Amino acid sequence: MSDSSASPLRSPEDEELLAKSSRIRLWVTKRMKELEDQNERLRAQNLRCTTQLQMLRSFTEKSRKIKAEMEMSRSITGTLPVLRDENRTSDDSGLTSDDADRKQMSVSISECTPRVQRKAARTMLKNTSQGSSTSESSPCEDEAKPMPLPRRIHPTATERDSLNSYAEDYEYDIEESSFERHEEQVRNENEKYVDYVNLHEFVAIKDDKVVYSEIVKHRSTEKEYLPALPSHQPRQWENRLIQAAEKCLSVIDGADSEGTSTGPSVSPYHVSDVSRISSNNRTESPGSRKSSKLSRNSSPRVPSHHSYEDGAAYAIRDLCLGSDYYLPPDASSRCSGGTPTSRTSLIPSRETMEKSGYWTQLTDSRIKSLKRRYVVFKNGQISFYRKHNNRDEEPASKISISDIRSVTKLEQQGAAYAFQLITSTDKMNFMTESERTTHDWVTILSAAIKATTLREMASRVTPIDASISGWLTRVKCGLSKKVFAALVNQKLMFFKNSNDLVPNGFLCLQGAQISEKHNGTEEYSGSSDEQLETTKEHPNQRKNNDSLCVQIANEDPVYLILRTSEDKEKWLYYLKSASGTAALCGTPFEILVQRMMAENVANDSPLWKDLLFASGEEIPKDTMTSVDHSDRKKTLEIARACQLFVSVLMRAQATQYHIDLAQNILSTAVQQEYLRNEVYSQLIKMTSGSMPFGLQGWKLLALTIPLFLPKQYSLLWLLKRHISRWVDLPNESDETRMAIFCESALDRCLRVGGRQEGPSRLEVTSVLTRDVTRTKFPHSISVKLPNSEYQIVEFDGSTEIGQCLSSLCLKLGMRPALLSGYALYMNDPMTHSLLLLKGKQKLCDALSTWETRSRDAQRGRVISDCAAALSLRMRHYWGHLALTETPIERQFLVWRASEEIVNGRIPLSNQLCESLAALYAQMVFGDANQSLSDQQFEFISQRFYPSKMLDVACIKSLRLQINSNWSELIGMSENECVRVILQVLGKWPLFGSDLHEASMRTDNERKIYLALNDHSVSLLDRRHFDVIRTIPYSSLSTFGQFQQDFMLTIIRPLTPGSHPDEAPKERLTFSMQKNEIEQLTLHLAEYIRCQKLVWKVSK
């Protein structure tokens, strides 16, 4: 066989290479087909997005037209504006408006469009057909029920494009797609929503040694993991109980509501937040709206502290770096990379100020001739020459501009062109040739003094050493401004912030007239650039009289408005000292105090041994302080009462005399301010060591300090020095320990303020009969808990209700009061109801008020063994925070639910009541015995069974049924019983609501319940517990008492096609008792004010 006819043979390598190439070609072909399919899908999706974008533009155009028509309709029908609190009117009924959330409610109503209403109607229709269910999760999880208001959050950057409208059938889909980003954001935010809030960050009440983190320190690792599913298998009886609860407690689903979905689990928190964002973004550009939205999403809890000036500086810097324009010299510094120095524009430049002319020096002596000198002002110095030709010689005298305190014109006869230079050592009067020349000299010298002062302040490295400093309101020419003032030497400087080094203005007080202003601030503060800040109200504060007047020659007066009368007295003393007008005046005792204060005497000074301090006079014959002639008799009586209290020995068997005397002295001094200085003067004198029973004087002083402080600052200074002098004594005694206690009480009173009522019997008895120096809190009282147990709470004379409640929550292991919803109540001795105690109220004031009402109820009789009863009760229930409840809170909630069950305020069937009673019995008594004792059955039936059903029930069968159900619960722990009870009662959508009885005026006096919860007001039929109507808080305009009834004013958005005479508001009137109206109004206002705050804090 020849070689040419033979077929070629392939090697194994060639076969493998051929197979690989075949597989590659097959993979490439398949991949190309996949890419073609993907491109086809992308083209289809792009086409759909383009269509939706065009329809969205059409929707925007139509919404803008409808909004314009609605605004025109409002202008015709006269809709009441409710956008700002200060412009809010009470309509024509005099209702009590909500002070905290009216702005957001009005915004959320005014933004509703007809399409929004159609969308809400579709949502309600859908929920009614499918059946609503109660959700115990946070409001962020309601994805299937998009709310109408968040549509305003999307920026409408395409409003300029004008496209044709599309069919109405597509509008629903467009609106659904516009919510996708918002729902995704809500889901992302909900993933990090767990755990508690730091008490130090969000609660204004602080405890000294207890930290809130002690409660939640073991929960730090729970943030990263979801709670595990329960490992137990539901028992058969538990399944039956849950099914019965669902059947019994779910009968009110599908109730009518005001523009939202029907179930009360829908929370308005995101509606309020989105409406607020929408209202803020209306006046911004699309870019700014986008950036603000991103900043809110990135850090929702970090407020923005950038001011407008900072933003302008960065804008100028970007413009300078990114453009080709020429930079002006004064803008180059702002375009640099470094941070600009604060207030650099207020610091004058070092440009040379020069002026020259002839001055004639004026003297008081007629013998001396007038000296005419040629004066040259240059380089910060005033040089005096004999003549103009002597300028090249050495000047006769020099005055540095830094030594001059002030320059003022003289308005006196014979000196029309005169002015005065005031230095630290002398006053010199000069006169020029004309009035114009005098004016020029005064102007340039004043500017030089100001420039020198500002340069000195700007060059300082350390903070200024001020005699006194603080925040106040400066009023001049009818304009007010809140500033931080500091008195340095004889200059009163004003700063914008407390940490600024360069002032924005100052006053030279040398020779100025300082006086008190006794009229209201309205006389000289006609307009203001900001609201005057109000502080805690207590008797030591007089809002209209705490002001001073600084009158400088030939200038408009400047008024300084202080916060309290103590601040006014303190500033008055230092300002008078700086102006040089302070003079010793008053009674001999007051002159001695002023002298001691001026000399700043030491503790071993002989002035402390003056007869005015160490006099052993038996009965005072004259007052120690200055009082009016008409008040002198009453003041002398108080002085003699103080003398009598200290001079008579208090025996252990007869303390009632001193208790009554101390109450009378201090209660009278609290009501009459002019007596306070006299009381402190007498007590300082009696505790100086000259009285035989001086310890009694120290105890009376310890009772006085928490009530009020001296009115005069000099007397307050003397009180501080007197107490510190006794504290510094080397030998320890009872008086020294009482001085330490009084020093602590004085510090607390200076921080939190005085009181409104006199001391209670409990307070006086604790101080006079016990050694209060061994404890920080000398008083104690028991608080009844929801489970009928008691907890002892300690406090002092300055403890507020909020501090006491915070301390109680920490001891019990509860969340802060804002999140847990608990508050303190006190029994009313007159109406036998419960009175809410407000957070800023002093606990001792509440006890004093209770004693006064108890005395009035007993017609003047005082019962020694009768005391006020405090109780801890739930005020607000936040359903979206149920997962963060502590075990003790869940137990308290179960006991609170038992009260509602007994009162018949939860719709339950007979079977469900018997099962719940058995669960409560297992929780309280443990495992059941073979037979139910009479005491146990009486306790269970009275505490856990509805009273109305008990009256008509067969006691024997009820007892057997409860015992039978109880026997099935053997082995259940207390926590498991609590869990099952809350699971059963949680099936009722209105669980946790506060019910108020009322009658509807517009429905033939129909008996109803007004149910308040964390997001709405529901009207319930009192007999069948059917929901008549649900009104979200965002729909409320006003609420409160109208004549003798309670009224709710509801805002209804009008459609463009509505009748012109149709009212935009609806009023619902309910007949209630007067005290119920007051409690309901306060409770409703608290819910509206706290709902957004709780939602933000709980994130």
PDB file of C-alpha atoms in Angstrom, residues 73 192 265 337 348 476 514 529 621 650 713 778 786 804 813 838 846 861 876 937 949:
ATOM      1  CA  SER A  73     -62.209  76.355  47.267  1.00  0.00           C
ATOM      2  CA  LYS A 192     -32.841  47.484  64.056  1.00  0.00           C
ATOM      3  CA  SER A 265     -53.006  48.194  64.940  1.00  0.00           C
ATOM      4  CA  GLY A 337      -9.085  74.755  53.550  1.00  0.00           C
ATOM      5  CA  PRO A 348     -11.879  95.564  64.025  1.00  0.00           C
ATOM      6  CA  LYS A 476     -33.175  98.044  73.608  1.00  0.00           C
ATOM      7  CA  ILE A 514     -28.638 100.883  87.520  1.00  0.00           C
ATOM      8  CA  ASP A 529     -36.849  88.338  67.352  1.00  0.00           C
ATOM      9  CA  LYS A 621     -38.559  94.789 119.144  1.00  0.00           C
ATOM     10  CA  MET A 650     -38.683  70.702 122.350  1.00  0.00           C
ATOM     11  CA  TYR A 713     -28.659  88.494  96.993  1.00  0.00           C
ATOM     12  CA  PRO A 778     -35.074  62.216 105.241  1.00  0.00           C
ATOM     13  CA  PRO A 786     -50.777  47.261  90.629  1.00  0.00           C
ATOM     14  CA  CYS A 804     -39.569  59.794  92.409  1.00  0.00           C
ATOM     15  CA  GLY A 813     -36.906  46.774  87.001  1.00  0.00           C
ATOM     16  CA  LYS A 838     -47.476  65.786  87.325  1.00  0.00           C
ATOM     17  CA  ALA A 846     -48.574  67.280  96.675  1.00  0.00           C
ATOM     18  CA  ARG A 861     -60.399  68.569 111.941  1.00  0.00           C
ATOM     19  CA  HIS A 876     -50.476  55.057  78.574  1.00  0.00           C
ATOM     20  CA  PHE A 937     -63.254  31.325  95.696  1.00  0.00           C
ATOM     21  CA  MET A 949     -71.966  38.394  85.588  1.00  0.00           C
TER      22      MET A 949
END
